[in-house]
Amino acid sequence: MATAGSIPLEGHEALRRVALLVAHEAAPDDVFSAVTEEVGKLLHAQTANTYRFESESEAVAVGTWSEGGDGGVTIGRRLRLDGPTAVPLVHRRRKPVRIDDYTGIEGSFAAYIRELGIRSTVAAPVFVQDDLWGAITASTTAGVMPEGSEQQLAGFAELVSQSLANHEARRQLHDERDFATAVVELSQTVICVFDRDGRIVRFNGAAERVTGWTAAEAVGRDARELIIPPEHLGLFDEILERAFEGHEPHPMQGWWLTRDGGRRTIEFSNRPLVDADGDVTYFVSTGLDVTEREQATAEIVRLASEQAALRRVATLVARSPEPELVFEAVAEEAGRLLGADSSGTIRFDGDTATTVGRWAAGEVRAFRAGAVVSLRDSEGLTAVVARTGKPARIDDYSQVRGEAARGMHEAGYRSGVGAPIVVDGRTWGMVLVSSTATEPLGLDAERRLGGFAELVALALEGAHARGELLESRSRIVSAGDAERRRLERNLHDGAQQRLVTLSLQLKLAERKLPDDAATAGTLIASAGEELQLALEELRELARGLHPAVLSDRGLAPALEALAARAPFPVEIAGVPDERLDDRVEAAVYYLVSESLTNAAKHAAPAAVTVTLRTDDEALEVTVADDGLGRADLAAGTGIRGLADRVESLGGRLAVESPPGVGTTVCARLPLRPR
């Protein structure tokens, strides 16, 4: 170790110059050059060198100086660390050494030194963190190096050691900073650092991607003006204050504003950054953007709520309640699900609409159940859905013309959405929800309402089917009763009376036979005639139950028999040659029979055509007349009974009867009925 007393004034100046160079963090190569030059000049040497130990067996020159600028060791010159020259001795002894005479020293490097004319050398080791790094040498060609040169050289060696240590520390710090920067910038974690005033001092790549702001745009800006939502300004100030008071803020979830005006949901972990003295210097927030996760979770919850609401209504529909109960349930479930303030189920009746189900989050402000509004001259939601049969929405009732829209606006509602209820291809009504909020109802409200509208349609179709079933059962019972009464009446008035008369005639003939054979013969002949007539009437009754000709000979002869009895021409075409299912043939027979009977009674046609067509699955029967028309399927029991018979086989019956054009009855029957 060099002491202050052992270094002359000019040595201190030289050390100061090198120390300033080290303090300014000069590159090691610049320090090596400066040290070797200062050492050479200070010690009045002819050459000075700095060596770095590359291995246990070799050193390399990294700094050189020679008086006059040439004639010395060149940078990059390699030196083996064997032999008794100065640098190998420093490597072995780890302390300053001197050689005052190279005469007689063996080795190639000693010979090289002698060629340079060097006679004396002093050398000192350079350590970096207790590790031997290299050596500094100073040599003269004239005499011997002055006493104390080793100590002065050691002072410069310490400066080289300090420079190398500083350089290594800077390199490590730079590497660590590069690593930290890479981690921060490449991380998917949002990282933002704030100063005491809430200004942004660091904004990583993830923060850029989340918000749309670049680091260049964000750094230096007040976070309150850039990314903190207005409703969170007070909370942000509180978190900052607590952080710089040394408190550990707790994890939290909040929002950041984005450049395009949107919001992102961030889960934060907040922490103050402290310096070596324990003072808080910055406040850092790290977080994950969970917007998509939150949206997905909200969507799952929304779908679950929607399915639960639909399931409750579907369960109610499955119990076959009165439609009014379904109307009320749908209004309430739809309103609650969509976060509306009001909802209703509405039925269309021509030019008017009637509220048949009603719900409100509070008091019903307008259009209570039973309210009727006109659909004429209206652009309101009800009128639009009734006119188009499609979902519709209104985002501002104040801008819409019509009685219903005016009523909704006066009641304080701002927006509404409606979905049609379609029954048998006809727009029966609609489900409507309304809101008083400034923001319109959600963009998917129409789709979500559609599910409820379908359930209302299902309930109505079910109620209609149940009604038709009850009516059909009633018609079957009534028809059976009427047929029994007809048979009873016909038997009583016809065959029964004739048989009674026959019985009396036979008894009278029996009494006359012994005394008046001629009279008895006349009575017996008359009885025979009565018997024949009774048989004819019984056969006629039997034909009414099931035509014998149909069973015995098939469909074509049976239809020809019906045509022969008709009071007008009947043309028959397309009757299949092969026999069909008994039930199908009977349905065709009675369809044609009833149609011809109705035409004879009510239509006064000039002619009737009966046409049959078959395909792979069904038989189509059409009976068309050119009579008066105006036939009504619901007015009488005959055609309605035929419809029941056709539908019982899985078929369909349709009647068209425009006034003055005639009537067409068309049935489609499966060839293989259920």
mmCIF file of C-alpha atoms in Angstrom, residues 115-407:
data_model
loop_
_atom_site.group_PDB
_atom_site.id
_atom_site.type_symbol
_atom_site.label_atom_id
_atom_site.label_comp_id
_atom_site.label_asym_id
_atom_site.label_seq_id
_atom_site.Cartn_x
_atom_site.Cartn_y
_atom_site.Cartn_z
ATOM 1 C CA GLU A 115 16.996 -6.365 -26.826
ATOM 2 C CA LEU A 116 14.911 -3.328 -25.854
ATOM 3 C CA GLY A 117 17.859 -2.092 -23.784
ATOM 4 C CA ILE A 118 15.930 -2.330 -20.498
ATOM 5 C CA ARG A 119 18.152 -2.743 -17.436
ATOM 6 C CA SER A 120 15.804 -2.323 -14.467
ATOM 7 C CA THR A 121 12.049 -2.891 -13.827
ATOM 8 C CA VAL A 122 9.614 -2.370 -10.946
ATOM 9 C CA ALA A 123 6.201 -4.080 -10.968
ATOM 10 C CA ALA A 124 3.085 -4.007 -8.740
ATOM 11 C CA PRO A 125 0.025 -6.329 -8.699
ATOM 12 C CA VAL A 126 -3.515 -5.204 -9.597
ATOM 13 C CA PHE A 127 -6.324 -6.792 -7.586
ATOM 14 C CA VAL A 128 -10.054 -6.769 -8.277
ATOM 15 C CA GLN A 129 -12.082 -7.787 -5.227
ATOM 16 C CA ASP A 130 -9.127 -9.717 -3.792
ATOM 17 C CA ASP A 131 -8.575 -11.571 -7.055
ATOM 18 C CA LEU A 132 -5.197 -11.041 -8.778
ATOM 19 C CA TRP A 133 -6.110 -9.393 -12.065
ATOM 20 C CA GLY A 134 -2.755 -8.321 -13.537
ATOM 21 C CA ALA A 135 0.330 -6.130 -13.034
ATOM 22 C CA ILE A 136 1.764 -2.679 -13.829
ATOM 23 C CA THR A 137 5.441 -2.317 -14.749
ATOM 24 C CA ALA A 138 7.864 0.558 -15.233
ATOM 25 C CA SER A 139 11.338 0.053 -16.751
ATOM 26 C CA THR A 140 14.405 2.082 -17.454
ATOM 27 C CA THR A 141 17.281 1.692 -19.885
ATOM 28 C CA ALA A 142 19.577 3.870 -17.781
ATOM 29 C CA GLY A 143 20.709 2.586 -14.451
ATOM 30 C CA VAL A 144 18.322 1.374 -11.792
ATOM 31 C CA MET A 145 14.713 2.414 -11.022
ATOM 32 C CA PRO A 146 14.651 4.854 -8.066
ATOM 33 C CA GLU A 147 13.982 3.635 -4.550
ATOM 34 C CA GLY A 148 10.297 3.694 -3.596
ATOM 35 C CA SER A 149 9.194 3.227 -7.174
ATOM 36 C CA GLU A 150 7.362 0.053 -6.151
ATOM 37 C CA GLN A 151 5.220 1.920 -3.610
ATOM 38 C CA GLN A 152 4.368 4.711 -6.031
ATOM 39 C CA LEU A 153 3.455 2.078 -8.624
ATOM 40 C CA ALA A 154 1.173 0.375 -6.087
ATOM 41 C CA GLY A 155 -0.850 3.608 -5.754
ATOM 42 C CA PHE A 156 -1.594 3.570 -9.459
ATOM 43 C CA ALA A 157 -2.386 -0.132 -9.279
ATOM 44 C CA GLU A 158 -5.091 0.660 -6.704
ATOM 45 C CA LEU A 159 -6.630 3.161 -9.119
ATOM 46 C CA VAL A 160 -6.645 0.547 -11.858
ATOM 47 C CA SER A 161 -8.262 -1.880 -9.398
ATOM 48 C CA GLN A 162 -10.896 0.707 -8.557
ATOM 49 C CA SER A 163 -11.540 1.406 -12.221
ATOM 50 C CA LEU A 164 -11.919 -2.282 -12.977
ATOM 51 C CA ALA A 165 -14.187 -2.798 -9.971
ATOM 52 C CA ASN A 166 -16.324 0.174 -11.003
ATOM 53 C CA HIS A 167 -16.503 -1.066 -14.561
ATOM 54 C CA GLU A 168 -17.539 -4.536 -13.405
ATOM 55 C CA ALA A 169 -20.157 -3.044 -11.074
ATOM 56 C CA ARG A 170 -21.477 -0.866 -13.891
ATOM 57 C CA ARG A 171 -21.579 -3.871 -16.206
ATOM 58 C CA GLN A 172 -23.461 -5.940 -13.670
ATOM 59 C CA LEU A 173 -25.807 -3.048 -12.953
ATOM 60 C CA HIS A 174 -26.339 -2.538 -16.670
ATOM 61 C CA ASP A 175 -27.014 -6.240 -17.146
ATOM 62 C CA GLU A 176 -29.417 -6.237 -14.234
ATOM 63 C CA ARG A 177 -31.139 -3.159 -15.593
ATOM 64 C CA ASP A 178 -31.346 -4.749 -19.034
ATOM 65 C CA PHE A 179 -32.790 -7.887 -17.497
ATOM 66 C CA ALA A 180 -35.232 -5.924 -15.357
ATOM 67 C CA THR A 181 -36.234 -3.800 -18.330
ATOM 68 C CA ALA A 182 -36.752 -6.893 -20.466
ATOM 69 C CA VAL A 183 -38.836 -8.503 -17.745
ATOM 70 C CA VAL A 184 -40.900 -5.360 -17.295
ATOM 71 C CA GLU A 185 -41.413 -4.731 -20.991
ATOM 72 C CA LEU A 186 -42.001 -8.308 -22.078
ATOM 73 C CA SER A 187 -44.190 -9.205 -19.123
ATOM 74 C CA GLN A 188 -47.921 -9.623 -19.656
ATOM 75 C CA THR A 189 -48.347 -7.948 -16.286
ATOM 76 C CA VAL A 190 -49.372 -4.301 -16.407
ATOM 77 C CA ILE A 191 -46.717 -2.224 -14.597
ATOM 78 C CA CYS A 192 -47.092 1.486 -13.908
ATOM 79 C CA VAL A 193 -44.931 3.564 -11.552
ATOM 80 C CA PHE A 194 -46.208 6.839 -10.057
ATOM 81 C CA ASP A 195 -44.431 9.631 -8.221
ATOM 82 C CA ARG A 196 -45.746 11.375 -5.119
ATOM 83 C CA ASP A 197 -47.943 13.677 -7.217
ATOM 84 C CA GLY A 198 -49.535 10.849 -9.190
ATOM 85 C CA ARG A 199 -47.511 11.454 -12.339
ATOM 86 C CA ILE A 200 -46.575 8.414 -14.388
ATOM 87 C CA VAL A 201 -42.820 7.720 -14.405
ATOM 88 C CA ARG A 202 -42.850 4.199 -15.890
ATOM 89 C CA PHE A 203 -45.384 2.636 -18.266
ATOM 90 C CA ASN A 204 -44.502 -0.822 -19.573
ATOM 91 C CA GLY A 205 -45.479 -2.556 -22.801
ATOM 92 C CA ALA A 206 -48.410 -4.395 -21.235
ATOM 93 C CA ALA A 207 -49.794 -1.076 -19.993
ATOM 94 C CA GLU A 208 -49.439 0.280 -23.524
ATOM 95 C CA ARG A 209 -51.309 -2.679 -24.982
ATOM 96 C CA VAL A 210 -54.094 -2.463 -22.415
ATOM 97 C CA THR A 211 -54.723 1.277 -22.642
ATOM 98 C CA GLY A 212 -53.641 2.173 -26.175
ATOM 99 C CA TRP A 213 -51.368 4.937 -24.810
ATOM 100 C CA THR A 214 -47.641 4.704 -25.585
ATOM 101 C CA ALA A 215 -45.047 5.108 -22.856
ATOM 102 C CA ALA A 216 -43.847 8.305 -24.560
ATOM 103 C CA GLU A 217 -47.376 9.714 -24.282
ATOM 104 C CA ALA A 218 -48.008 8.498 -20.737
ATOM 105 C CA VAL A 219 -44.746 9.195 -18.887
ATOM 106 C CA GLY A 220 -44.855 12.593 -17.201
ATOM 107 C CA ARG A 221 -48.666 12.820 -17.401
ATOM 108 C CA ASP A 222 -50.911 12.936 -14.353
ATOM 109 C CA ALA A 223 -52.576 9.541 -14.120
ATOM 110 C CA ARG A 224 -55.825 11.235 -13.096
ATOM 111 C CA GLU A 225 -56.011 12.860 -16.515
ATOM 112 C CA LEU A 226 -55.141 9.738 -18.454
ATOM 113 C CA ILE A 227 -56.154 6.383 -16.991
ATOM 114 C CA ILE A 228 -58.021 6.866 -13.694
ATOM 115 C CA PRO A 229 -61.851 6.900 -14.051
ATOM 116 C CA PRO A 230 -63.613 9.952 -12.562
ATOM 117 C CA GLU A 231 -65.369 7.904 -9.887
ATOM 118 C CA HIS A 232 -62.007 6.516 -8.690
ATOM 119 C CA LEU A 233 -60.100 9.820 -8.359
ATOM 120 C CA GLY A 234 -60.691 10.036 -4.611
ATOM 121 C CA LEU A 235 -59.668 6.419 -4.108
ATOM 122 C CA PHE A 236 -56.490 6.960 -6.158
ATOM 123 C CA ASP A 237 -55.512 9.955 -4.003
ATOM 124 C CA GLU A 238 -56.142 7.922 -0.857
ATOM 125 C CA ILE A 239 -53.993 5.038 -2.106
ATOM 126 C CA LEU A 240 -51.159 7.421 -3.002
ATOM 127 C CA GLU A 241 -51.300 9.113 0.386
ATOM 128 C CA ARG A 242 -51.257 5.821 2.254
ATOM 129 C CA ALA A 243 -48.409 4.479 0.097
ATOM 130 C CA PHE A 244 -46.141 7.478 0.718
ATOM 131 C CA GLU A 245 -46.927 7.324 4.425
ATOM 132 C CA GLY A 246 -45.422 3.852 4.408
ATOM 133 C CA HIS A 247 -48.605 1.807 4.448
ATOM 134 C CA GLU A 248 -48.900 -1.341 2.378
ATOM 135 C CA PRO A 249 -51.949 -0.915 0.111
ATOM 136 C CA HIS A 250 -54.068 -4.031 -0.247
ATOM 137 C CA PRO A 251 -54.756 -5.783 -3.573
ATOM 138 C CA MET A 252 -57.804 -4.464 -5.389
ATOM 139 C CA GLN A 253 -59.754 -4.568 -8.626
ATOM 140 C CA GLY A 254 -60.567 -1.450 -10.595
ATOM 141 C CA TRP A 255 -60.748 0.109 -14.026
ATOM 142 C CA TRP A 256 -58.340 1.948 -16.275
ATOM 143 C CA LEU A 257 -59.519 4.217 -19.045
ATOM 144 C CA THR A 258 -58.294 3.496 -22.562
ATOM 145 C CA ARG A 259 -57.334 5.851 -25.323
ATOM 146 C CA ASP A 260 -60.517 5.113 -27.272
ATOM 147 C CA GLY A 261 -62.745 5.935 -24.305
ATOM 148 C CA GLY A 262 -63.292 2.377 -23.149
ATOM 149 C CA ARG A 263 -62.513 0.711 -19.837
ATOM 150 C CA ARG A 264 -60.412 -2.286 -18.885
ATOM 151 C CA THR A 265 -60.814 -4.250 -15.674
ATOM 152 C CA ILE A 266 -57.477 -4.635 -13.856
ATOM 153 C CA GLU A 267 -56.622 -6.690 -10.773
ATOM 154 C CA PHE A 268 -53.926 -4.630 -9.006
ATOM 155 C CA SER A 269 -51.212 -5.348 -6.496
ATOM 156 C CA ASN A 270 -49.907 -2.008 -5.203
ATOM 157 C CA ARG A 271 -46.595 -1.460 -3.425
ATOM 158 C CA PRO A 272 -44.389 1.524 -2.480
ATOM 159 C CA LEU A 273 -40.744 1.588 -3.606
ATOM 160 C CA VAL A 274 -38.243 2.671 -0.917
ATOM 161 C CA ASP A 275 -34.620 3.847 -1.166
ATOM 162 C CA ALA A 276 -31.618 2.837 0.942
ATOM 163 C CA ASP A 277 -32.764 5.146 3.723
ATOM 164 C CA GLY A 278 -36.208 3.556 3.846
ATOM 165 C CA ASP A 279 -37.960 6.564 2.300
ATOM 166 C CA VAL A 280 -40.746 5.973 -0.198
ATOM 167 C CA THR A 281 -39.641 7.246 -3.583
ATOM 168 C CA TYR A 282 -42.240 5.842 -5.938
ATOM 169 C CA PHE A 283 -45.438 3.882 -5.941
ATOM 170 C CA VAL A 284 -45.805 0.931 -8.312
ATOM 171 C CA SER A 285 -48.966 -0.807 -9.451
ATOM 172 C CA THR A 286 -48.721 -4.212 -11.070
ATOM 173 C CA GLY A 287 -51.793 -5.927 -12.373
ATOM 174 C CA LEU A 288 -53.483 -8.273 -14.788
ATOM 175 C CA ASP A 289 -56.033 -7.264 -17.372
ATOM 176 C CA VAL A 290 -59.025 -9.471 -16.505
ATOM 177 C CA THR A 291 -61.543 -7.715 -18.731
ATOM 178 C CA GLU A 292 -62.215 -10.731 -20.936
ATOM 179 C CA ARG A 293 -62.413 -13.012 -17.912
ATOM 180 C CA GLU A 294 -64.866 -10.708 -16.204
ATOM 181 C CA GLN A 295 -66.903 -10.441 -19.382
ATOM 182 C CA ALA A 296 -66.915 -14.227 -19.789
ATOM 183 C CA THR A 297 -67.960 -14.667 -16.161
ATOM 184 C CA ALA A 298 -70.693 -12.070 -16.561
ATOM 185 C CA GLU A 299 -71.835 -13.807 -19.744
ATOM 186 C CA ILE A 300 -72.012 -17.162 -17.947
ATOM 187 C CA VAL A 301 -74.001 -15.608 -15.095
ATOM 188 C CA ARG A 302 -76.244 -13.852 -17.587
ATOM 189 C CA LEU A 303 -76.877 -17.048 -19.545
ATOM 190 C CA ALA A 304 -77.531 -18.977 -16.339
ATOM 191 C CA SER A 305 -80.028 -16.337 -15.210
ATOM 192 C CA GLU A 306 -81.668 -16.340 -18.616
ATOM 193 C CA GLN A 307 -81.943 -20.127 -18.688
ATOM 194 C CA ALA A 308 -83.313 -20.170 -15.141
ATOM 195 C CA ALA A 309 -85.974 -17.607 -16.056
ATOM 196 C CA LEU A 310 -86.916 -19.495 -19.227
ATOM 197 C CA ARG A 311 -86.981 -22.768 -17.280
ATOM 198 C CA ARG A 312 -89.382 -21.322 -14.713
ATOM 199 C CA VAL A 313 -91.731 -20.148 -17.454
ATOM 200 C CA ALA A 314 -91.357 -23.438 -19.371
ATOM 201 C CA THR A 315 -92.209 -25.377 -16.215
ATOM 202 C CA LEU A 316 -95.317 -23.247 -15.806
ATOM 203 C CA VAL A 317 -96.297 -23.810 -19.451
ATOM 204 C CA ALA A 318 -95.797 -27.568 -19.039
ATOM 205 C CA ARG A 319 -98.441 -27.574 -16.282
ATOM 206 C CA SER A 320 -100.989 -26.355 -18.869
ATOM 207 C CA PRO A 321 -102.202 -23.318 -16.914
ATOM 208 C CA GLU A 322 -104.585 -20.698 -18.150
ATOM 209 C CA PRO A 323 -102.789 -18.453 -20.683
ATOM 210 C CA GLU A 324 -103.318 -15.397 -18.444
ATOM 211 C CA LEU A 325 -100.964 -16.901 -15.847
ATOM 212 C CA VAL A 326 -98.302 -17.368 -18.513
ATOM 213 C CA PHE A 327 -98.758 -13.765 -19.721
ATOM 214 C CA GLU A 328 -98.102 -12.433 -16.211
ATOM 215 C CA ALA A 329 -95.149 -14.770 -15.577
ATOM 216 C CA VAL A 330 -93.464 -13.913 -18.893
ATOM 217 C CA ALA A 331 -93.847 -10.179 -18.274
ATOM 218 C CA GLU A 332 -92.235 -10.447 -14.836
ATOM 219 C CA GLU A 333 -89.413 -12.837 -15.778
ATOM 220 C CA ALA A 334 -88.487 -10.891 -18.922
ATOM 221 C CA GLY A 335 -88.537 -7.564 -17.103
ATOM 222 C CA ARG A 336 -86.367 -8.767 -14.239
ATOM 223 C CA LEU A 337 -83.912 -10.591 -16.490
ATOM 224 C CA LEU A 338 -83.266 -7.602 -18.766
ATOM 225 C CA GLY A 339 -83.034 -5.123 -15.897
ATOM 226 C CA ALA A 340 -86.059 -3.231 -17.206
ATOM 227 C CA ASP A 341 -88.375 -1.017 -15.172
ATOM 228 C CA SER A 342 -91.505 -2.255 -16.874
ATOM 229 C CA SER A 343 -92.662 -5.105 -19.099
ATOM 230 C CA GLY A 344 -95.824 -6.472 -20.613
ATOM 231 C CA THR A 345 -97.414 -9.147 -22.754
ATOM 232 C CA ILE A 346 -99.598 -7.659 -25.489
ATOM 233 C CA ARG A 347 -102.226 -9.179 -27.810
ATOM 234 C CA PHE A 348 -102.978 -7.735 -31.236
ATOM 235 C CA ASP A 349 -106.659 -7.375 -32.166
ATOM 236 C CA GLY A 350 -106.848 -5.914 -35.652
ATOM 237 C CA ASP A 351 -106.190 -2.182 -35.338
ATOM 238 C CA THR A 352 -105.778 -2.301 -31.555
ATOM 239 C CA ALA A 353 -103.460 -3.886 -29.019
ATOM 240 C CA THR A 354 -104.488 -5.083 -25.566
ATOM 241 C CA THR A 355 -102.182 -5.513 -22.564
ATOM 242 C CA VAL A 356 -102.831 -9.024 -21.225
ATOM 243 C CA GLY A 357 -99.874 -9.349 -18.819
ATOM 244 C CA ARG A 358 -98.124 -6.604 -16.841
ATOM 245 C CA TRP A 359 -95.155 -6.184 -14.495
ATOM 246 C CA ALA A 360 -93.212 -3.209 -13.123
ATOM 247 C CA ALA A 361 -90.241 -2.869 -10.794
ATOM 248 C CA GLY A 362 -92.249 -0.368 -8.780
ATOM 249 C CA GLU A 363 -95.596 1.187 -9.476
ATOM 250 C CA VAL A 364 -97.161 0.518 -12.873
ATOM 251 C CA ARG A 365 -96.954 3.928 -14.534
ATOM 252 C CA ALA A 366 -98.901 3.291 -17.710
ATOM 253 C CA PHE A 367 -100.960 0.720 -19.612
ATOM 254 C CA ARG A 368 -102.216 -1.538 -16.864
ATOM 255 C CA ALA A 369 -103.483 -5.008 -17.705
ATOM 256 C CA GLY A 370 -106.547 -4.678 -19.921
ATOM 257 C CA ALA A 371 -105.460 -1.364 -21.462
ATOM 258 C CA VAL A 372 -106.246 -1.027 -25.177
ATOM 259 C CA VAL A 373 -104.354 1.257 -27.575
ATOM 260 C CA SER A 374 -104.850 2.022 -31.239
ATOM 261 C CA LEU A 375 -102.265 0.880 -33.766
ATOM 262 C CA ARG A 376 -103.364 3.381 -36.400
ATOM 263 C CA ASP A 377 -101.148 6.344 -37.320
ATOM 264 C CA SER A 378 -98.451 5.143 -34.933
ATOM 265 C CA GLU A 379 -94.729 4.561 -35.176
ATOM 266 C CA GLY A 380 -94.607 3.167 -31.650
ATOM 267 C CA LEU A 381 -93.015 -0.130 -30.727
ATOM 268 C CA THR A 382 -96.316 -2.006 -30.581
ATOM 269 C CA ALA A 383 -97.403 -0.775 -34.004
ATOM 270 C CA VAL A 384 -94.026 -1.561 -35.606
ATOM 271 C CA VAL A 385 -93.958 -5.145 -34.301
ATOM 272 C CA ALA A 386 -97.619 -5.669 -35.295
ATOM 273 C CA ARG A 387 -96.927 -4.341 -38.789
ATOM 274 C CA THR A 388 -93.609 -6.127 -39.469
ATOM 275 C CA GLY A 389 -93.822 -9.250 -37.331
ATOM 276 C CA LYS A 390 -90.174 -8.688 -36.365
ATOM 277 C CA PRO A 391 -88.324 -7.571 -33.196
ATOM 278 C CA ALA A 392 -87.943 -3.811 -32.821
ATOM 279 C CA ARG A 393 -86.577 -1.222 -30.408
ATOM 280 C CA ILE A 394 -87.016 2.440 -29.526
ATOM 281 C CA ASP A 395 -84.138 4.252 -27.841
ATOM 282 C CA ASP A 396 -86.012 7.507 -27.231
ATOM 283 C CA TYR A 397 -89.809 7.534 -26.867
ATOM 284 C CA SER A 398 -89.888 11.335 -27.036
ATOM 285 C CA GLN A 399 -89.017 11.176 -30.734
ATOM 286 C CA VAL A 400 -91.753 8.685 -31.722
ATOM 287 C CA ARG A 401 -95.258 9.405 -33.009
ATOM 288 C CA GLY A 402 -98.288 7.534 -31.699
ATOM 289 C CA GLU A 403 -100.632 7.129 -28.736
ATOM 290 C CA ALA A 404 -98.667 4.338 -27.047
ATOM 291 C CA ALA A 405 -95.283 6.062 -27.491
ATOM 292 C CA ARG A 406 -96.681 9.290 -26.085
ATOM 293 C CA GLY A 407 -98.071 7.443 -23.077
#
